[in-house]
XYZ file of C-alpha atoms in Angstrom:
520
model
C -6.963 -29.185 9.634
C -4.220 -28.910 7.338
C -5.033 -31.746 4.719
C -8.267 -31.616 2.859
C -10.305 -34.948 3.642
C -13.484 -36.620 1.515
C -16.566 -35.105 3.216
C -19.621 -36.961 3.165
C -21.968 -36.223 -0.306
C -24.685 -34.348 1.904
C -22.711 -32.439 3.695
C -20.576 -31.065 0.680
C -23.952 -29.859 -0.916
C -25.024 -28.251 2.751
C -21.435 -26.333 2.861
C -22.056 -25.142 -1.039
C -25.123 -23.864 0.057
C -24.052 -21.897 3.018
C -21.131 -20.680 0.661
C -23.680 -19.622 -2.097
C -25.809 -18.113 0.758
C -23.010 -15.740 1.491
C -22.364 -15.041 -2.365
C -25.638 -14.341 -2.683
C -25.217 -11.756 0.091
C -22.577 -9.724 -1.105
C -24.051 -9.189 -4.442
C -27.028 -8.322 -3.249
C -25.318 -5.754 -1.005
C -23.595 -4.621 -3.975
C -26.239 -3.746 -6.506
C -28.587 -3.072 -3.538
C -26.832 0.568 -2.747
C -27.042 1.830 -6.391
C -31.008 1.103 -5.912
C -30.687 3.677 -2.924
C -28.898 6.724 -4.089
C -31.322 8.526 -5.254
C -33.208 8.265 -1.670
C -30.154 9.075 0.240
C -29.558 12.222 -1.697
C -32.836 13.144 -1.164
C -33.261 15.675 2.219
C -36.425 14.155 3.088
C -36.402 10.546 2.446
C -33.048 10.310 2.930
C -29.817 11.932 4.705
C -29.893 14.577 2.188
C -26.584 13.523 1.207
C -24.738 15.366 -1.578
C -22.670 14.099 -4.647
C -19.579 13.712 -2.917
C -20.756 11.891 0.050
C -22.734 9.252 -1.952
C -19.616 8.787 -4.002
C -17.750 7.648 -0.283
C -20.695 5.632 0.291
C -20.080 3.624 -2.296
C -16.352 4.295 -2.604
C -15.403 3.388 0.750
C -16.845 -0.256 0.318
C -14.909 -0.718 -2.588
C -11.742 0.465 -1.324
C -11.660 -1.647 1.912
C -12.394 -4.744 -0.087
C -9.867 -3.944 -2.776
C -6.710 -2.650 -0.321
C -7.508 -5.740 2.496
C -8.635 -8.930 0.514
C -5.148 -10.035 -0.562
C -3.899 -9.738 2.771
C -6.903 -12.220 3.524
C -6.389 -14.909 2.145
C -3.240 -14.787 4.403
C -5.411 -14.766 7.213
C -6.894 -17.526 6.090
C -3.840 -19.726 5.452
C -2.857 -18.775 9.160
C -5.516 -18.831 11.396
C -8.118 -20.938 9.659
C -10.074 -20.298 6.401
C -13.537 -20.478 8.960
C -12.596 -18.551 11.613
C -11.395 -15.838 9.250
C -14.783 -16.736 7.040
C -17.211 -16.362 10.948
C -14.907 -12.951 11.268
C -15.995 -11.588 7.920
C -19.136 -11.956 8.917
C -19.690 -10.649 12.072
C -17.703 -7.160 10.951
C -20.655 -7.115 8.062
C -23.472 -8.228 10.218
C -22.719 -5.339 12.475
C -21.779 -2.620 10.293
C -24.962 -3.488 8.262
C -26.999 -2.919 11.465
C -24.919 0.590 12.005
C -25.542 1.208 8.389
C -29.051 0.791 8.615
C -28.971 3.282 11.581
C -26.613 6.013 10.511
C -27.870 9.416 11.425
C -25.567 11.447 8.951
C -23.569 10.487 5.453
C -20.310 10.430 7.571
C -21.790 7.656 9.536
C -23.160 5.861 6.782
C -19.961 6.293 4.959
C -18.129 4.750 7.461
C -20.525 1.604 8.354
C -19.595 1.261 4.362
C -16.278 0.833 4.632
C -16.488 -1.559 7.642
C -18.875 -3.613 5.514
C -15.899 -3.758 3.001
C -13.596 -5.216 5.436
C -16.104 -7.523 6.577
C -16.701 -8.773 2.525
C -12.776 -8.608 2.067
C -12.299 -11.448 4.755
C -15.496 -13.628 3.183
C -14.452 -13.647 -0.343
C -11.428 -15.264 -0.237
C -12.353 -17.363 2.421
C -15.401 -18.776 0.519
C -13.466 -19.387 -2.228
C -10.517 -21.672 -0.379
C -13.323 -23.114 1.705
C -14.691 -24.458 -1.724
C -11.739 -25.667 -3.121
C -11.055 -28.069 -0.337
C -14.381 -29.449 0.300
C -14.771 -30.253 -3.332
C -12.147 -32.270 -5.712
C -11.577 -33.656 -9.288
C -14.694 -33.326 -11.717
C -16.936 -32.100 -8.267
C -15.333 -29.099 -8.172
C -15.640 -27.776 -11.223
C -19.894 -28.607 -11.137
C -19.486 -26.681 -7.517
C -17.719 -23.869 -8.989
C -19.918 -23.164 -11.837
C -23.015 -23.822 -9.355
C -21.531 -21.476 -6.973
C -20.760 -18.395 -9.474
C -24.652 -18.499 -10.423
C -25.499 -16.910 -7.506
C -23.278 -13.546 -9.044
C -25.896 -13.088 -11.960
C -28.957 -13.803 -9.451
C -27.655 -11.203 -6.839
C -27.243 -8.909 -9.788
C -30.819 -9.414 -11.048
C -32.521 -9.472 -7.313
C -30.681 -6.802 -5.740
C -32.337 -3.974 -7.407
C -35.936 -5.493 -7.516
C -35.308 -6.173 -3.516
C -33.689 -3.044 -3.105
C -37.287 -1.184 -4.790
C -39.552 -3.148 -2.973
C -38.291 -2.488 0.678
C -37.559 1.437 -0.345
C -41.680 1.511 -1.210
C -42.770 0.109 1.688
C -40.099 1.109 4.407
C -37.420 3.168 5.258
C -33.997 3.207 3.035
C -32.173 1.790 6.479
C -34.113 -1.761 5.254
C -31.791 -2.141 2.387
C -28.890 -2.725 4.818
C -30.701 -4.597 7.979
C -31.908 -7.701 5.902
C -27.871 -8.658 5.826
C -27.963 -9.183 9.032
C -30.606 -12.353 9.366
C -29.044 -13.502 6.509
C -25.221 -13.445 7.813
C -26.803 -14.838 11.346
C -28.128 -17.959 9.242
C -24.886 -18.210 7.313
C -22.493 -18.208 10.565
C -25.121 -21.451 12.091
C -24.507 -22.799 9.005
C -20.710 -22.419 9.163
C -20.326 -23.552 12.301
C -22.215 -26.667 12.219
C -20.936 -27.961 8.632
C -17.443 -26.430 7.513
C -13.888 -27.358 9.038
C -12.038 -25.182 9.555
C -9.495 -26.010 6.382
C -6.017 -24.276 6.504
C -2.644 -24.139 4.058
C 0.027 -26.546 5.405
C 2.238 -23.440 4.089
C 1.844 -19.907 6.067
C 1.675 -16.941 3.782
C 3.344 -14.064 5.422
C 1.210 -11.310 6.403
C 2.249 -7.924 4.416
C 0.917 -4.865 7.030
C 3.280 -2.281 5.001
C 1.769 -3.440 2.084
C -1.596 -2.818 2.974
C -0.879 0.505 4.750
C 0.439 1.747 1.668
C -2.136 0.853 -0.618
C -5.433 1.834 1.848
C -3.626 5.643 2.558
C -2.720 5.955 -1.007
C -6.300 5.317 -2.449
C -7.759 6.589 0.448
C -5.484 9.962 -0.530
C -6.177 9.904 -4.840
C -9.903 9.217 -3.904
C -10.549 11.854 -1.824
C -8.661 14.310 -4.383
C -10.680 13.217 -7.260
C -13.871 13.641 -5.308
C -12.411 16.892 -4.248
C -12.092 17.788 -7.744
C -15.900 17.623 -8.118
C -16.736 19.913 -4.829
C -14.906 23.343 -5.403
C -14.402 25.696 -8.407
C -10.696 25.684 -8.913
C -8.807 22.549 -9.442
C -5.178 24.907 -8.105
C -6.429 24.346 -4.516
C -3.912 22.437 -2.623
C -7.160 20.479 -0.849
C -7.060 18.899 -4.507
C -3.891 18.534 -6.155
C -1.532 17.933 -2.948
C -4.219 14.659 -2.005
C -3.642 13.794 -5.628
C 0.112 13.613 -5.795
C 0.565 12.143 -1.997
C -1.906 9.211 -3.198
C 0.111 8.880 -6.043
C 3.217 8.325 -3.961
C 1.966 6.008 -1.669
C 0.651 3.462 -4.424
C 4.596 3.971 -6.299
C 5.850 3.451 -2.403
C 3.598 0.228 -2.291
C 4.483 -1.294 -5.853
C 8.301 -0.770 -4.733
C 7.534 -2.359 -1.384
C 5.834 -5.434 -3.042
C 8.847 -5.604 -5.491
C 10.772 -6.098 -2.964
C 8.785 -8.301 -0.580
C 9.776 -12.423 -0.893
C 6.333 -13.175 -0.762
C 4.183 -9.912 -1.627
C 0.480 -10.657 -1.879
C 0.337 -8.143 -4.371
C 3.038 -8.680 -6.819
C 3.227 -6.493 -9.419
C 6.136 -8.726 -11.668
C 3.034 -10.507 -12.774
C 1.799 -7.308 -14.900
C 4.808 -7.031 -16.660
C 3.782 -10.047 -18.302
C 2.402 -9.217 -21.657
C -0.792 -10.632 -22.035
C -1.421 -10.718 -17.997
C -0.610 -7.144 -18.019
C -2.606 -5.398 -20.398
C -5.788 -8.016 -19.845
C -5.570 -6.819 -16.071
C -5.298 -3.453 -17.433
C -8.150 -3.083 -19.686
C -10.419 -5.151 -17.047
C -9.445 -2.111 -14.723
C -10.640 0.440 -17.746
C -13.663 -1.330 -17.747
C -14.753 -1.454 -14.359
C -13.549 1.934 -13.852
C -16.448 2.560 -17.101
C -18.972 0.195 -15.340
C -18.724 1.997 -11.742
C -18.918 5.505 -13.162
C -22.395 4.380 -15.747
C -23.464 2.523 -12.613
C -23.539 5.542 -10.484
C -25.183 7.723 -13.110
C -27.834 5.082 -13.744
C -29.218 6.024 -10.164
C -30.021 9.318 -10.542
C -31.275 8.746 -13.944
C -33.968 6.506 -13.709
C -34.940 7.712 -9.956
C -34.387 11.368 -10.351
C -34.929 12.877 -14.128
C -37.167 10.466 -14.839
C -38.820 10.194 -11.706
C -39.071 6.073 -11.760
C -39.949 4.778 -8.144
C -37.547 2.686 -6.726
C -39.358 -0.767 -7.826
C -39.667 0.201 -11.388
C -35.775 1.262 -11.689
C -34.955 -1.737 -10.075
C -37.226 -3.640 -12.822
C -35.700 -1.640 -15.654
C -32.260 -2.520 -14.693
C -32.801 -6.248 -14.809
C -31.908 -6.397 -18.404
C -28.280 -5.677 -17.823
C -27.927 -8.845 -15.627
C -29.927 -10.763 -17.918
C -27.181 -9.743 -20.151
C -24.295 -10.450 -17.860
C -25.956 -13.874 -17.320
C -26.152 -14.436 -20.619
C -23.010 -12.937 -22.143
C -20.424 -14.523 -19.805
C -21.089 -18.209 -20.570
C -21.736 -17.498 -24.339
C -18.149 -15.343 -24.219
C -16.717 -18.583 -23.104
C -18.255 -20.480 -25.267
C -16.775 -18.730 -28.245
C -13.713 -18.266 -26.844
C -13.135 -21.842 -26.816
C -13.200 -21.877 -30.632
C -12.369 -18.459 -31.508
C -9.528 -17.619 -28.858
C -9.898 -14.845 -26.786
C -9.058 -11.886 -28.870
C -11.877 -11.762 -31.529
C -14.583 -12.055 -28.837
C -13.463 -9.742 -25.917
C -11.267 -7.049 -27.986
C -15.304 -6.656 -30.016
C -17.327 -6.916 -26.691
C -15.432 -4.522 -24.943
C -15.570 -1.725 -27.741
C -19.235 -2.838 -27.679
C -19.338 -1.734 -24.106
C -17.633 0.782 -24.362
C -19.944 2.291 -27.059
C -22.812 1.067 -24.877
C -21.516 3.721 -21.808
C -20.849 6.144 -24.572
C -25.176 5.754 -25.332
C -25.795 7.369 -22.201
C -25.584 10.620 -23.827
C -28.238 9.986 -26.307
C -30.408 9.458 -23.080
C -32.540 12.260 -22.449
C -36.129 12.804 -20.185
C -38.009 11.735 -23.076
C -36.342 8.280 -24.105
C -38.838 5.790 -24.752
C -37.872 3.294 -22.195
C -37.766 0.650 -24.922
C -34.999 2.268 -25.886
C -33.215 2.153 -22.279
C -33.869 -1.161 -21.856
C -32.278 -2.202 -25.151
C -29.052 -0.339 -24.395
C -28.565 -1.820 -20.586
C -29.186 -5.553 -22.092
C -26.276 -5.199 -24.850
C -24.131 -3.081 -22.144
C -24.844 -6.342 -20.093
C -24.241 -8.788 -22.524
C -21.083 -7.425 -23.596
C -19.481 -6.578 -20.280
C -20.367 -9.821 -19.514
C -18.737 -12.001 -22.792
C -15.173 -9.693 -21.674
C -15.126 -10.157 -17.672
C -15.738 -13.416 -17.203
C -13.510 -15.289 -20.039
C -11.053 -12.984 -19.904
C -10.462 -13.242 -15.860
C -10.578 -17.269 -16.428
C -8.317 -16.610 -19.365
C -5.641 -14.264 -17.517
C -5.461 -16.898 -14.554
C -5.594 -20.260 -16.102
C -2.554 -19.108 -18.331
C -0.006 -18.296 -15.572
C 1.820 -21.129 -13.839
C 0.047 -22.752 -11.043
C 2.296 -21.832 -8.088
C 1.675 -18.006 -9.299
C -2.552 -18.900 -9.783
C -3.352 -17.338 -5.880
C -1.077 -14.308 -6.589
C -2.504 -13.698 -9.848
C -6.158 -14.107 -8.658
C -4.575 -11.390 -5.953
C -3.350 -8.763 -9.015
C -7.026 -9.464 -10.871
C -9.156 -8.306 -8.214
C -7.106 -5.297 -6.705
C -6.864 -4.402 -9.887
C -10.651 -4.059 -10.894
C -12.166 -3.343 -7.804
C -9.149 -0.246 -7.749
C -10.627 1.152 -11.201
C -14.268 0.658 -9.856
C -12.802 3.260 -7.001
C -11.331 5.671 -9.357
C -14.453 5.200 -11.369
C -17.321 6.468 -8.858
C -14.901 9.503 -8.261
C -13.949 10.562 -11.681
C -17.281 9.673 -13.023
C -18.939 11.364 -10.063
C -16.747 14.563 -9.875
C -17.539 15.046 -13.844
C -21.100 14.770 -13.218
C -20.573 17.321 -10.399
C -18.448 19.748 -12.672
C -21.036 19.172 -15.443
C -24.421 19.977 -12.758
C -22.747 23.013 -11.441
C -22.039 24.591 -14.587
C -25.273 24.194 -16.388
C -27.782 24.773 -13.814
C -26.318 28.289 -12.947
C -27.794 30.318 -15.872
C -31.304 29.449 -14.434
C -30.601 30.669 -11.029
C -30.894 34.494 -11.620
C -33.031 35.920 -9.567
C -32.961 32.693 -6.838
C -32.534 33.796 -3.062
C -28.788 33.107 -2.107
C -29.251 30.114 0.042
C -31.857 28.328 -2.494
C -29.260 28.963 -4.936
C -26.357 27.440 -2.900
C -28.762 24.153 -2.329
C -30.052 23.793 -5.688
C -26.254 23.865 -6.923
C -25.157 20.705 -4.129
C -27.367 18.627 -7.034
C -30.592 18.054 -8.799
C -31.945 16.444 -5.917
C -31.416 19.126 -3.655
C -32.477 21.571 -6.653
C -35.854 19.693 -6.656
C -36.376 19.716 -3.124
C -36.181 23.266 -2.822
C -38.004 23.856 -6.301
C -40.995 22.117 -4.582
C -41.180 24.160 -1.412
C -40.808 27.292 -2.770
C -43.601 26.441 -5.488
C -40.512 26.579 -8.480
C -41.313 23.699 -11.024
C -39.342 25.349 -13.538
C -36.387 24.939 -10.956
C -37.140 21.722 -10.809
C -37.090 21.373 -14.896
C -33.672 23.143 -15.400
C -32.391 20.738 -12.594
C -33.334 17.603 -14.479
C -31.898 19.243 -17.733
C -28.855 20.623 -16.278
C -28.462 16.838 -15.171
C -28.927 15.035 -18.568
C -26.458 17.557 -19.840
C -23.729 16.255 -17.018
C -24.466 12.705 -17.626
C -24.110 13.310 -21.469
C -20.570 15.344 -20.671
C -19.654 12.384 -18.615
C -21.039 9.329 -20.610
C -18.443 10.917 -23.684
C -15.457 10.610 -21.390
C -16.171 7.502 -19.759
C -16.310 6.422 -23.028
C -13.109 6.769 -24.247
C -11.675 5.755 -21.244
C -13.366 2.342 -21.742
C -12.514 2.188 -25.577
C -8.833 2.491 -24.016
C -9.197 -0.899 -22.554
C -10.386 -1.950 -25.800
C -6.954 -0.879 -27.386
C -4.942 -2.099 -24.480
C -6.342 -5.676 -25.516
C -5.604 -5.056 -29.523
C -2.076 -4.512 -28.438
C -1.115 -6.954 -25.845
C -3.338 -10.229 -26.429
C -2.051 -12.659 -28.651
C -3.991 -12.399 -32.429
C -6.492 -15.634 -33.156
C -5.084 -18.826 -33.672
C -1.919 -17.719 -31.280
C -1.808 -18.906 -27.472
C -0.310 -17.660 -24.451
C 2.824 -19.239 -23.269
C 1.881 -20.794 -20.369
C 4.935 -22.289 -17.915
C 4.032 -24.846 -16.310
C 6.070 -27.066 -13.651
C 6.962 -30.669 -14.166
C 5.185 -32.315 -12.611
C 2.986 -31.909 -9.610
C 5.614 -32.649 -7.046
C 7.624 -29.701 -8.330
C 4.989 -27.343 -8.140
C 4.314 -27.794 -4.666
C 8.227 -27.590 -4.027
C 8.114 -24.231 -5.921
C 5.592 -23.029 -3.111
């Protein structure tokens, strides 16, 4: 079907539905493993897992769907936005059910990553799909219909993700995708053509070769970082520089591509630029706080995995609240004075998480993750819809492209930087208290406080226990401070490169319609 035709009224709400179905999904999925660290790390509960694994766990998702959703949407455009949609969803129905399974971290890592690719083919897919089922004044209702199931996955997927990990095993967290996704592929096949561009986008294999091995290779030397003693190891730095290579191989392969599906021209734009860079900050801030969260609430604090997910549900109140009041003002502000303010706000918010300690009133918690929600939420949101709706519209696919790699690529570099500090930070504080430990209780309880509390308990140690959760705070305080500044770095990137208050973008448009779709 290469033209978009008027579907019938019903049928348009049905396909929404199945679309916000599938929305829904993913962020569930998304928030739902942050619920479940703290159980996976544990040797009992769990697959004992250790820092560095959980960071892959959640790493591995993020990479797949950062490295392989441009080159989806070319899919898409080729074969059928449906059948690449049905595709999607079979890969994350079944790696769900191996996740849910996995006997080791490796396996569970892996299932991860597979679940990526699977969410990498949706996303894009649900978002053409959209776009031609719905026109004019529709669409718009649709779309802002359709991005309300972001803040409810955000606020559910935590509460869900507590309630099955008290009354079953943490494999439950991952199997209830899989009824889901089988109701969502009935659903597609019965109500959804199968809507495809008149105009094939090339598919760009080198380009996504280069971009998974180079992340894949800076990844695993950041988490690297985290695991040994000595940074000079070549297990550390050689990963580091070889990533590094690959991603300047794949921004000179995409420079020279005719149609790249990354292109990187579009951050030398000012504006563009430096709003795609501080998003990338940010995320790379929201990942790392994310991932400390976990172990916070589950493990110092000893919160079962229904009340963390309870005491996290300011932060999307927050985002739900923040990004329609940041648009809001933007419209009669401009986007400068409220996201260049938000953003410091969040940034300061991260930053808070080294005032946290085991004896926080939890007032106090849940007053810091409802402003770190409310701001992240007022700079995200306008600013993506700012970044996009200013470029031309035969560049609006390849800049939603850019936007995406770009912050689900900090989120990446996030869990391992954050997570390698944290490690750096645990190691080095709990070793005064393990003079006089036997030699293998010491080498567990240094893995991480969870292992440090497992052992504490069966060899009747609660003060090992105690310097665990207070060598902990002290990493999360250590790490909170950088993350900080790294985050108040987007903040500056967005003094210097948007345009001050009553200035606009310079937006080029074509002449007219007809000469837009010539341009494509």
């Amino acid at each position: 079907m290469t033209t978009p035709a008027m579907l019938p009224k019903l049928r348009q709400q049905l396909i929404l539905t199945v679309l916000m179905l599938c929305s829904l999904l993913i962020w569930l999925d998304n928030t739902i493993l942050s619920a479940t660290l703290e159980t996976l790390a544990d040797p009992v509960r769990g697959l004992g897992a250790d820092p560095g694994q959980l960071q892959w766990a959640t790493g591995s998702y993020t990479l797949a769907f950062a490295t392989l959703m441009f080159t989806a949407g070319a899919l898409g455009d080729r074969f059928g936005h449906r059948t690449v949609f049905a595709g999607g969803l079979v890969i994350f129905a079944g790696s769900s059910l191996w996740a849910a399974y996995a006997s080791d971290a490796g396996q569970l890592i892996a299932a991860r990553g597979a679940m990526g690719v699977g969410s990498a083919l949706i996303t894009p897919a649900m978002l053409a799909i959209l776009m031609w089922t719905f026109t004019g004044p529709a669409r718009a209702a649709a779309i802002g219909i359709f991005s309300t199931s972001a803040g409810v996955g955000m606020a559910a997927g935590p509460v869900l993700a507590g309630f099955l990990l008290d009354h079953f095993w943490w494999g439950s967290v991952f199997l209830i995708n899989v009824p889901v996704a089988a109701l969502a592929l009935v659903g597609l096949a019965l109500l959804v053509p199968n809507f495809r561009s008149p105009t094939r986008r090339p598919l760009d294999p080198a380009g996504m070769l280069l971009s998974i091995c180079g992340l894949v290779a800076l990844a695993y030397g950041l988490i690297r970082a985290g695991q040994v003693t000595e940074w000079s190891r070549p297990d550390v730095w050689a990963p580091i520089v070889l990533g590094l290579v690959l991603l300047a191989g794949f921004v000179l392969a995409e420079l020279r591509a005719k149609s790249p599906g990354f292109d990187p021209r579009l951050l030398a734009q000012r504006a563009f630029g430096g709003g795609n860079v501080a998003l990338g900050l940010l995320l790379f801030g929201v990942a790392a706080v994310t991932f400390y969260n976990a172990f916070y609430l589950q493990g110092a604090l000893g919160f079962s995995p229904m009340q963390a997910g309870l005491a996290n549900i300011p932060t999307a109140a927050g985002a739900l609240v923040g990004a329609p009041l940041g648009t809001r003002l933007v419209r009669r502000l401009s986007l400068r004075p409220v996201a260049l303010p938000a953003l410091a706000v969040a940034a300061l918010t991260m930053g808070g998480y080294g005032f946290l300690g085991l004896q926080t009133p939890l007032a106090w918690i849940e007053l810091l993750l409802l402003v770190q929600g409310l701001s992240i939420g007022m700079v995200i949101g306008p600013v993506t819809a700012a970044l996009i709706s200013n470029l031309p519209l035969e560049q609006a696919g390849a800049g939603s492209a850019v936007t995406n790699t770009v912050r689900q690529t900090g989120s990446v570099i996030g869990i391992a930087v954050g997570g390698s500090i944290m490690s750096i930070g645990y190691r080095r504080a709990i070793e005064p208290s393990l003079a006089g430990v036997p030699g293998p209780v010491q080498d567990q309880a240094r893995v991480s406080a969870e292992q440090a509390r497992h052992v504490a308990t069966a060899i009747h140690r609660p003060d090992l226990a105690q310097a665990a959760d207070n060598a902990f705070i002290h990493a999360m305080h250590v790490g909170a401070g950088w993350i900080a500044v790294i985050a108040l770095l987007g903040a500056a990137v967005l003094l210097i490169t948007l345009p001050a208050a009553g200035e606009r973008v310079r937006r080029r448009e074509p002449a007219s319609a007809a000469e837009a779709v010539r341009r494509r």
